[in-house]
mmCIF file of C-alpha atoms and ligand atoms in Angstrom:
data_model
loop_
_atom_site.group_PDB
_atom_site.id
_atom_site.type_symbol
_atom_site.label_atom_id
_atom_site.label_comp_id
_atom_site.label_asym_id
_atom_site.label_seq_id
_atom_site.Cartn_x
_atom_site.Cartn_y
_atom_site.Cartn_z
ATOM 1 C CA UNK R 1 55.260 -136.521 30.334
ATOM 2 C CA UNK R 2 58.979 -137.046 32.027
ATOM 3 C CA UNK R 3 59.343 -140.125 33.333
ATOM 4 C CA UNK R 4 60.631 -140.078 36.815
ATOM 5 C CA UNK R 5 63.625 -142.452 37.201
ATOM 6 C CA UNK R 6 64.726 -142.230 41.077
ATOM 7 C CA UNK R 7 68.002 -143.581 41.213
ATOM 8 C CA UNK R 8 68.969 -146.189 44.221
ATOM 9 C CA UNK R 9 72.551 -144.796 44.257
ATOM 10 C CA UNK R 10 73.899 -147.408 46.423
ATOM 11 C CA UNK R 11 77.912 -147.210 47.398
ATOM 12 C CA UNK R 12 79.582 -147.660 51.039
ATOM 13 C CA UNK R 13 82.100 -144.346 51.703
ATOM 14 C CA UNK R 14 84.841 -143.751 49.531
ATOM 15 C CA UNK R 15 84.054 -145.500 46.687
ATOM 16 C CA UNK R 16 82.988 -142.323 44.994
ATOM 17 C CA UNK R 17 79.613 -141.403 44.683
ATOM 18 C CA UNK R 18 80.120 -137.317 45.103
ATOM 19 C CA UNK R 19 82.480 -136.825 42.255
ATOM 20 C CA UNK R 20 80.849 -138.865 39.974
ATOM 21 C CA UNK R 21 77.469 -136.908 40.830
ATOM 22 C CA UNK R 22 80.030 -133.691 40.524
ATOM 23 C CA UNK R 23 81.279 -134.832 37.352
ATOM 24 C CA UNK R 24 77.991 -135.842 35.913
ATOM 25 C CA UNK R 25 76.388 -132.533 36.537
ATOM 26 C CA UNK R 26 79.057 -130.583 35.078
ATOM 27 C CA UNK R 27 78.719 -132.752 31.812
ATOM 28 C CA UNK R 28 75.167 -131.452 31.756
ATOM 29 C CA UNK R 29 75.921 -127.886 32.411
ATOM 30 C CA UNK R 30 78.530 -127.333 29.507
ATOM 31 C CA UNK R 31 76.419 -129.725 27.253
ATOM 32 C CA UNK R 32 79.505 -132.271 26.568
ATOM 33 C CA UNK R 33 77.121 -135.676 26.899
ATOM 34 C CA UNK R 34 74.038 -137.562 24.926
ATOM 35 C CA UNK R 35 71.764 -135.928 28.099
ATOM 36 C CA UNK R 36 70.568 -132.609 28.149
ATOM 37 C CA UNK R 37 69.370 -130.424 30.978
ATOM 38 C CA UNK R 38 65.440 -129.324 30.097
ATOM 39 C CA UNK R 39 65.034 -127.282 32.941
ATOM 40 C CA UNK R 40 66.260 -126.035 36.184
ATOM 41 C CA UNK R 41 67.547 -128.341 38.666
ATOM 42 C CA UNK R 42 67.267 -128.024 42.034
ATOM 43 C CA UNK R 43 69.009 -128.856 44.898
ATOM 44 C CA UNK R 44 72.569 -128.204 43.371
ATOM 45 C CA UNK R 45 73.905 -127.691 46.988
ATOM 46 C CA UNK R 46 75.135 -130.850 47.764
ATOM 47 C CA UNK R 47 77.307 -130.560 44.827
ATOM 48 C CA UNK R 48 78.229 -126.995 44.547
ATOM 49 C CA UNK R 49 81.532 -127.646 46.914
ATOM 50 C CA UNK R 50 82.901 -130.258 45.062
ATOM 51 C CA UNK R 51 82.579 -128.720 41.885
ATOM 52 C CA UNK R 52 84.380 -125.423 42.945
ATOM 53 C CA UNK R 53 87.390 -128.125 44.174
ATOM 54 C CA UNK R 54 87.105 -129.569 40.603
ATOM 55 C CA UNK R 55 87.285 -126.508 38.605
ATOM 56 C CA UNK R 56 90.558 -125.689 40.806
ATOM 57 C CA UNK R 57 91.900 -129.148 39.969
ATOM 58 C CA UNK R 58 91.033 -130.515 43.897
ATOM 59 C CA UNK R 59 89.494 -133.407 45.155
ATOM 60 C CA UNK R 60 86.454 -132.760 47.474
ATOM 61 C CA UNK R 61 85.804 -134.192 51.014
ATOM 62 C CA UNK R 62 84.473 -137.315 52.343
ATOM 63 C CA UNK R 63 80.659 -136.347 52.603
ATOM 64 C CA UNK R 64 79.382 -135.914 56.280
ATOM 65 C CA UNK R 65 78.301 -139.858 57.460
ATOM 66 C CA UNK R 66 74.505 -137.959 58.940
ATOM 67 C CA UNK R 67 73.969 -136.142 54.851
ATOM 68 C CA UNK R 68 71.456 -137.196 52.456
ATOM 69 C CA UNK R 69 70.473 -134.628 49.741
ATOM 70 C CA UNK R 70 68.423 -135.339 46.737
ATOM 71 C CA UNK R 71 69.109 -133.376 43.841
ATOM 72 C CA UNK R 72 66.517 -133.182 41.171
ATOM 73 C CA UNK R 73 67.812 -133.017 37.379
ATOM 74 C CA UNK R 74 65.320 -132.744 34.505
ATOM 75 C CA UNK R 75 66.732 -134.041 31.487
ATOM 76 C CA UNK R 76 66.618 -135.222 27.740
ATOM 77 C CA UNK R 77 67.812 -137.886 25.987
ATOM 78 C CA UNK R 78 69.654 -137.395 22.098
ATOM 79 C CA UNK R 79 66.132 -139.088 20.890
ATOM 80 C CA UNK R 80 63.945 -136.969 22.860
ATOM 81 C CA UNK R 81 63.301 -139.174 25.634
ATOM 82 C CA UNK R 82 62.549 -137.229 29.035
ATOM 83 C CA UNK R 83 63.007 -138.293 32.727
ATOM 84 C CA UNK R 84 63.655 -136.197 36.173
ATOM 85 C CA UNK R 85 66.521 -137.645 37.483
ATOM 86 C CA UNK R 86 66.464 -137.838 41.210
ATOM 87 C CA UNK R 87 70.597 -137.994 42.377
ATOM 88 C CA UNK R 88 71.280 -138.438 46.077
ATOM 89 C CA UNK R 89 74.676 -138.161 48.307
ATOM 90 C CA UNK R 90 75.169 -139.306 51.194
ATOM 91 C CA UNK R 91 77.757 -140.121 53.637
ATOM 92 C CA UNK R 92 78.549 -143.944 52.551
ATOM 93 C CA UNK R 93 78.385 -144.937 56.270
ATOM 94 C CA UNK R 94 74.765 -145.188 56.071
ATOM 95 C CA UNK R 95 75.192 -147.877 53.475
ATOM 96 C CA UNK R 96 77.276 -149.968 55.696
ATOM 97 C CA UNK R 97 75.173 -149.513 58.718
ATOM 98 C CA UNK R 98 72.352 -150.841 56.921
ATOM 99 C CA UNK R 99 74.167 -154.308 57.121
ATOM 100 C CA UNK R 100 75.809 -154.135 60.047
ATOM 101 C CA UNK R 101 72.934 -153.100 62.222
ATOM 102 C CA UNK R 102 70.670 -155.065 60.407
ATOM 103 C CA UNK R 103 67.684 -152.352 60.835
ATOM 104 C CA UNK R 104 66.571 -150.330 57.598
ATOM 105 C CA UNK R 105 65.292 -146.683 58.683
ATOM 106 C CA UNK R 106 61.873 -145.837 57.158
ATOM 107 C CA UNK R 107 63.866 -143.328 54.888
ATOM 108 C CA UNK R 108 65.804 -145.969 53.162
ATOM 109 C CA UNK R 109 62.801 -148.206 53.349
ATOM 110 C CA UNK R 110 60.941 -145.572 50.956
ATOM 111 C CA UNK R 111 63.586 -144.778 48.460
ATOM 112 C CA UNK R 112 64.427 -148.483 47.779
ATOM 113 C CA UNK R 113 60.924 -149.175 47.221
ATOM 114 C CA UNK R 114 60.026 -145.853 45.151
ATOM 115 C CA UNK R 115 63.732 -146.568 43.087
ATOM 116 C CA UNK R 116 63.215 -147.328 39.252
ATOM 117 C CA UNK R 117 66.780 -148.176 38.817
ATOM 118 C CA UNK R 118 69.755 -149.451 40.963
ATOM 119 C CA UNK R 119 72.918 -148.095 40.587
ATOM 120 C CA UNK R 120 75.588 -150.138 42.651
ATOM 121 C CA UNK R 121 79.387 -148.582 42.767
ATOM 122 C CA UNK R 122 81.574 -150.884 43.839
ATOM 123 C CA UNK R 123 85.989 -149.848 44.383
ATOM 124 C CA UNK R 124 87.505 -152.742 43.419
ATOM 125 C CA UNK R 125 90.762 -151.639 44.666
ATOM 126 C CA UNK R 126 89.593 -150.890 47.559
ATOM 127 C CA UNK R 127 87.872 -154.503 48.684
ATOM 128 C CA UNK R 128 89.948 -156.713 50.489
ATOM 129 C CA UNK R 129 90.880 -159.786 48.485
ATOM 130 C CA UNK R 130 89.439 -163.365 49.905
ATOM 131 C CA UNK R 131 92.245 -165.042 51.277
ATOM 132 C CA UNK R 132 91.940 -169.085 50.689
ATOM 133 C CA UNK R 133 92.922 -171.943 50.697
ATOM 134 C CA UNK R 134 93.924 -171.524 46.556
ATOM 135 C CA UNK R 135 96.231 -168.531 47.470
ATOM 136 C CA UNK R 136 97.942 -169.670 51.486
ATOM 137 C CA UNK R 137 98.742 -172.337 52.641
ATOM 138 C CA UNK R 138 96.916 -174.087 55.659
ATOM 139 C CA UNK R 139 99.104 -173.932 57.774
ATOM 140 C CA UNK R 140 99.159 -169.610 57.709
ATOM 141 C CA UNK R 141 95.107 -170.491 57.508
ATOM 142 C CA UNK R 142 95.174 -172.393 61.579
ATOM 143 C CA UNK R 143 97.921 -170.341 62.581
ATOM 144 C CA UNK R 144 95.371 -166.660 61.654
ATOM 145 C CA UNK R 145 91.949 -169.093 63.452
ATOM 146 C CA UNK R 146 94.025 -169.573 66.529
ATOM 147 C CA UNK R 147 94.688 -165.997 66.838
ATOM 148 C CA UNK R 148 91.425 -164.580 65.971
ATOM 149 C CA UNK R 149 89.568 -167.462 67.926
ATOM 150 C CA UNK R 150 87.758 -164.545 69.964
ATOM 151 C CA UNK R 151 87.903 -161.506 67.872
ATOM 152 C CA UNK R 152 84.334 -160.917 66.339
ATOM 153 C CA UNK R 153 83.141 -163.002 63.085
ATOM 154 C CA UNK R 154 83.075 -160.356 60.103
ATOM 155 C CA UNK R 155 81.803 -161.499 56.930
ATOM 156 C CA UNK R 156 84.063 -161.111 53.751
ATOM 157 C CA UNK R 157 83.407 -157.631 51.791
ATOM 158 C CA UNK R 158 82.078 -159.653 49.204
ATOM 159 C CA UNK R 159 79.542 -161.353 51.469
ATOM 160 C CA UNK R 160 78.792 -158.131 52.459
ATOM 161 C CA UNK R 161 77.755 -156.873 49.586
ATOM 162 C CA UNK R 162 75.414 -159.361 48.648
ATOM 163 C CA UNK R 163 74.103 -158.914 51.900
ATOM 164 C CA UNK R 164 73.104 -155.696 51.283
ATOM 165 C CA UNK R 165 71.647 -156.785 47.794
ATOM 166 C CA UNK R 166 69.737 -159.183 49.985
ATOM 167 C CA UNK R 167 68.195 -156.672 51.924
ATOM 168 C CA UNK R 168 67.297 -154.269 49.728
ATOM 169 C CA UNK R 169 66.013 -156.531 47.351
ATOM 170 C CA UNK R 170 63.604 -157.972 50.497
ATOM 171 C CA UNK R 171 62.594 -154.373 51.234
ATOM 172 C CA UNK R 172 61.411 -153.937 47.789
ATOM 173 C CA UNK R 173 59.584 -156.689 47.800
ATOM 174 C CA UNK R 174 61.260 -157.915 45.142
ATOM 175 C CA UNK R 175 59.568 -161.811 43.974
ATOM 176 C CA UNK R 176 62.541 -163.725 43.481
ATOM 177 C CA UNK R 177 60.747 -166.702 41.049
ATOM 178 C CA UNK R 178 61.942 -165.667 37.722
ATOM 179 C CA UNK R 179 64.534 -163.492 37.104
ATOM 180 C CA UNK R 180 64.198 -159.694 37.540
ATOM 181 C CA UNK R 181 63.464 -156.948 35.472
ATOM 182 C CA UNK R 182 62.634 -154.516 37.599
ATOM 183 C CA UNK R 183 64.570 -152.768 39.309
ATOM 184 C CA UNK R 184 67.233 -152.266 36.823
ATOM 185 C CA UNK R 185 70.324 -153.170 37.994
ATOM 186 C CA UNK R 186 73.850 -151.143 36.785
ATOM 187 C CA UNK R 187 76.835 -151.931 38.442
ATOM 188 C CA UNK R 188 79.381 -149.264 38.557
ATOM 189 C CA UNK R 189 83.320 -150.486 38.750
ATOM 190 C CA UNK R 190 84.345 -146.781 40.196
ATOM 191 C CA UNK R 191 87.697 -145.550 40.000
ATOM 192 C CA UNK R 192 88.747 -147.768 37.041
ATOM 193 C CA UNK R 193 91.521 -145.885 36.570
ATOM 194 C CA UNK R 194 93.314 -147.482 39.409
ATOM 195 C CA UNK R 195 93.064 -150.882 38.121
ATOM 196 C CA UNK R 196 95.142 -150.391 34.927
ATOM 197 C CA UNK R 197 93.144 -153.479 33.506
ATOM 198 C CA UNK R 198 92.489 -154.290 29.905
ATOM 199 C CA UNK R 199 89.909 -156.731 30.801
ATOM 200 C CA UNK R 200 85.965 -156.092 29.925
ATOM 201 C CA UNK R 201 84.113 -155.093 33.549
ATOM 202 C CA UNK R 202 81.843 -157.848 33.574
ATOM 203 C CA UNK R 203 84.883 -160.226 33.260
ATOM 204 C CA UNK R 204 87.061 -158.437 35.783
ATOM 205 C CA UNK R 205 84.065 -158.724 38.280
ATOM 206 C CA UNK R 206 83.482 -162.078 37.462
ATOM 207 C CA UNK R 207 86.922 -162.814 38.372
ATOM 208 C CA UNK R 208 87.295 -160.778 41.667
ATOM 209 C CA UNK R 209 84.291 -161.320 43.375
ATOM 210 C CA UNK R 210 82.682 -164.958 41.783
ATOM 211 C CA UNK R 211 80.214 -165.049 44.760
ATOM 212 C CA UNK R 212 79.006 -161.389 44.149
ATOM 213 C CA UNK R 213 78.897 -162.062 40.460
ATOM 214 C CA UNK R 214 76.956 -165.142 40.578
ATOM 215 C CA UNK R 215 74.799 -163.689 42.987
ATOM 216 C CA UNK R 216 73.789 -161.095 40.795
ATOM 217 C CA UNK R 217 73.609 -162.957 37.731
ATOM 218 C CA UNK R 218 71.167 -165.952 39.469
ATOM 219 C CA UNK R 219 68.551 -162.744 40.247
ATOM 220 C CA UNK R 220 68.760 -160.194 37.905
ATOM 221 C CA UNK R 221 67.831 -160.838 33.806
ATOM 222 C CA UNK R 222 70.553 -158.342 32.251
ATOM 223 C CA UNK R 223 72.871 -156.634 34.936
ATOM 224 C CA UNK R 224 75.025 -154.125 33.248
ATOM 225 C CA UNK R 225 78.669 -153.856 34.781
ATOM 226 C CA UNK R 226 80.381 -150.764 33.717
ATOM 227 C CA UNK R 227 83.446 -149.347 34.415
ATOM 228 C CA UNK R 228 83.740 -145.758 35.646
ATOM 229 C CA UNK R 229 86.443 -143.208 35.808
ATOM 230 C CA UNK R 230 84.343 -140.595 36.849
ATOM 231 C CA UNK R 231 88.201 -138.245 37.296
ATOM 232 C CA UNK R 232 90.578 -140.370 34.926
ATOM 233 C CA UNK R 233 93.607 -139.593 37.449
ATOM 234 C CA UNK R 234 93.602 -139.585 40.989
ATOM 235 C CA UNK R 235 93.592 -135.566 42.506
ATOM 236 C CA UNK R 236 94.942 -134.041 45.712
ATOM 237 C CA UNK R 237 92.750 -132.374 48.002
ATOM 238 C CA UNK R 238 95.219 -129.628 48.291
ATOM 239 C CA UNK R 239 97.693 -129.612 45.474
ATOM 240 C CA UNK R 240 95.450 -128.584 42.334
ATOM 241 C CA UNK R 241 95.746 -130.375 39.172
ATOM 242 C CA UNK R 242 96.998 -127.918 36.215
ATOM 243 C CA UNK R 243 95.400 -130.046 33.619
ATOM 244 C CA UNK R 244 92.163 -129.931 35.626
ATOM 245 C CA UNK R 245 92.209 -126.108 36.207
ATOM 246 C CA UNK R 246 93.527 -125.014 32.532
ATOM 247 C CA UNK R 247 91.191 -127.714 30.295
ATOM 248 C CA UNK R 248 88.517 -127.546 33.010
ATOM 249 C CA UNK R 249 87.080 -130.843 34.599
ATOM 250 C CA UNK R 250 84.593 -131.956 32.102
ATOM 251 C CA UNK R 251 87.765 -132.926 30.016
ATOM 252 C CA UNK R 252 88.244 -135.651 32.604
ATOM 253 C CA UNK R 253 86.550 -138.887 33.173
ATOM 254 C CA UNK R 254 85.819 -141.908 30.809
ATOM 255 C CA UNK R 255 83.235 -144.948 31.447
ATOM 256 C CA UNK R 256 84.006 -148.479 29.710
ATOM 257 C CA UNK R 257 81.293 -150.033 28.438
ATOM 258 C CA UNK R 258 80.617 -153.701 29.246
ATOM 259 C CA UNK R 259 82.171 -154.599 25.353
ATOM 260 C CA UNK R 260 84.674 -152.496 26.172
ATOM 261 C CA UNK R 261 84.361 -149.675 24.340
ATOM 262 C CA UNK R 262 85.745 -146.364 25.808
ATOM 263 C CA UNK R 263 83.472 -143.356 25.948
ATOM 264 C CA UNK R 264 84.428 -140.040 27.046
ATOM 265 C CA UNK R 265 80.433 -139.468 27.948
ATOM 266 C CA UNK R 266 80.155 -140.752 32.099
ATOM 267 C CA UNK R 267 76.341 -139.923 31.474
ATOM 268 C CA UNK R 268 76.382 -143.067 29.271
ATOM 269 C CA UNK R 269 75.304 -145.631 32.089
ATOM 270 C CA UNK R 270 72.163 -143.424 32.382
ATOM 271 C CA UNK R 271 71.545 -143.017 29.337
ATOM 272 C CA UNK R 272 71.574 -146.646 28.432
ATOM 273 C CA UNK R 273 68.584 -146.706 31.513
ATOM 274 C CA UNK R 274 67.019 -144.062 29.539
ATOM 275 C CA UNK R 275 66.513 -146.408 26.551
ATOM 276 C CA UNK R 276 65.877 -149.380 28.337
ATOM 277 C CA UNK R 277 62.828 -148.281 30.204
ATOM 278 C CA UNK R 278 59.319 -148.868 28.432
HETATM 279 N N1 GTP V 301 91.702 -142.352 40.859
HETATM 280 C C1 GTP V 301 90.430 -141.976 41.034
HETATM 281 N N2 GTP V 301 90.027 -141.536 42.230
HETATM 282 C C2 GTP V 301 88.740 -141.179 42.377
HETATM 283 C C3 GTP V 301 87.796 -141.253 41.315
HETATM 284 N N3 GTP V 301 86.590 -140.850 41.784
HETATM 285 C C4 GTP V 301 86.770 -140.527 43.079
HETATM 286 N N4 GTP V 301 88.065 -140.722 43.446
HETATM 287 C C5 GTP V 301 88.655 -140.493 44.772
HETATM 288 O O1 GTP V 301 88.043 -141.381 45.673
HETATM 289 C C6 GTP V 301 87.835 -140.777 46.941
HETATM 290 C C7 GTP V 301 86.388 -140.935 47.348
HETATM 291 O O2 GTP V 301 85.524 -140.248 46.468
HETATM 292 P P1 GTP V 301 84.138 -139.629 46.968
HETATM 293 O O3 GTP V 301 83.401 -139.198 45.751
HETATM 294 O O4 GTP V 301 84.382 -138.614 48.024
HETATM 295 O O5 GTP V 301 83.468 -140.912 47.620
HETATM 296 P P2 GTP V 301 82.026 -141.033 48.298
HETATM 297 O O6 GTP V 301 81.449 -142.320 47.814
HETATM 298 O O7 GTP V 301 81.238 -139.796 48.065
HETATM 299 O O8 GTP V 301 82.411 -141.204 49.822
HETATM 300 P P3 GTP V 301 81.554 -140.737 51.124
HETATM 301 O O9 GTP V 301 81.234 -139.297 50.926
HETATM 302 O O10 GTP V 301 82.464 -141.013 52.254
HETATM 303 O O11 GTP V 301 80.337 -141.624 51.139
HETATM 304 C C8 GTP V 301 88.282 -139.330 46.785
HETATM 305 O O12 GTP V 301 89.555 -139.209 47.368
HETATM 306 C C9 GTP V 301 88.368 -139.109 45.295
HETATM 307 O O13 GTP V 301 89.397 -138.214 44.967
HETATM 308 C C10 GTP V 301 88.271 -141.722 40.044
HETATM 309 O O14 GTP V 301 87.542 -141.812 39.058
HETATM 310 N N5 GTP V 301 89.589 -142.076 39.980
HETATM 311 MG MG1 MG V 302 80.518 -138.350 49.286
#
């Protein structure tokens, strides 16, 4: 019997959840990672568009905000363990409506509670950096309150995420007593390529987003914090990549493991899941 691990792939827009899910199902097409396809998968749709821009060396577009798809992929580990591996995409909008409209619709209320693992992305490069006391001084600080003394109170990105954490956590019914197990939690540092960083991932979050990290680390009894270069460069939507289009796409892409070792193999972070789960 397969186990079923449903993923909670959980990412705001842009931060890069289709062509990693691209990039990962290529891997298990041409067999070039420790997971192997055992049967047909289905629902290949939401994908098939971005791997056609891949193959031509393209980025793909931002996925519709209204789109959810789960795609179903049946698959073995290198020591025979089996699971179905439910991958979603989505428009990343959903993600931040959640918090910002603070209502959960039943859909997301069932796949957070039917979710085996959680599988965060987070762009570093992308977040907005905490401005503080440490890094202005006050008198930029009263000069920004006086301006923005009506504009609307919007919590930090950081905040935000934990927020979210919050949430989804309460929907699961998560007991918050000892630290948990279950669900699994994998943070994904996406587009690591853009940080040209030599530091280990759990460090480098540790350092950019303390709250988040400490957050995390109070609730959960191992959080993994990888980092992911699910393309290894950064591609144009229009002007194809010749490395991309002559070596084809699977050549791209490289995870760093939380003792940062380098692996060419982006399945890795699911794999490790694979192996966990008892
Ligand atoms: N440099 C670099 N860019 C990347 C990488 N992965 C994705 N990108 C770029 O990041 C942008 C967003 O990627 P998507 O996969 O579309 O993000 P998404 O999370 O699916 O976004 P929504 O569909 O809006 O929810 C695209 O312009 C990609 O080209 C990476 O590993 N490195
Ligand atoms: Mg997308």
């Amino acid at each position: 019997m397969a186990d079923q691990h449903t993923i909670l792939l959980v990412g705001e827009s842009n931060v890069g959840k289709t062509h990693y899910g691209a990039q990962f199902l290529k891997r298990l097409m041409v067999k070039a990672c420790a997971l192997q396809m055992r049967g047909a998968p289905t629902n290949l749709e939401a994908f098939t568009t971005a791997l056609g821009c891949l193959t031509e060396g393209r980025a793909t577009d931002h996925t519709p905000a209204s789109n959810y798809v789960e795609s179903v992929w049946p698959i073995r580990d290198d020591s025979g363990r089996s699971a179905d591996l439910v991958w979603p995409d989505y428009g990343g909008e959903q993600v931040r409506n959640l918090v910002t409209e603070r209502r959960i619709p039943p859909t997301w209320r069932e796949r957070t509670v039917q979710a085996t693992d959680w599988v965060v992305l987070i762009r570093l490069h992308s977040l907005r950096s905490e401005e503080d006391l440490f890094s202005r001084p006050l008198q930029t600080f009263a000069a920004v309150a006086a301006q923005n003394e009506h504009a609307a109170f919007e919590p930090s990105d950081q905040a935000r995420i934990i927020e979210l954490l919050q949430m989804l956590l309460y929907l699961a019914q998560s007991s918050l007593d000892r630290p948990l197990h279950k669900p699994r939690l994998t943070i994904l540092l996406s587009c690591w390529d853009e940080l040209r960083t030599a530091e280990l991932p759990p460090d480098l979050l540790a350092a950019r987003l303390p709250m988040f990290w400490a957050f995390v680390r109070s609730n959960w009894s191992s959080p993994s914090v990888i980092g992911l270069s699910a393309l290894e460069k950064a591609l144009s939507k229009t002007d194809p990549d010749a490395d991309y289009a002559i070596r084809g796409p699977e050549e791209f892409g490289y995870v760093i493991l939380p003792n940062g070792e380098r692996s060419n193999d982006i399945t890795l972070p699911i794999r490790r899941l694979m192996a966990e789960a008892t």
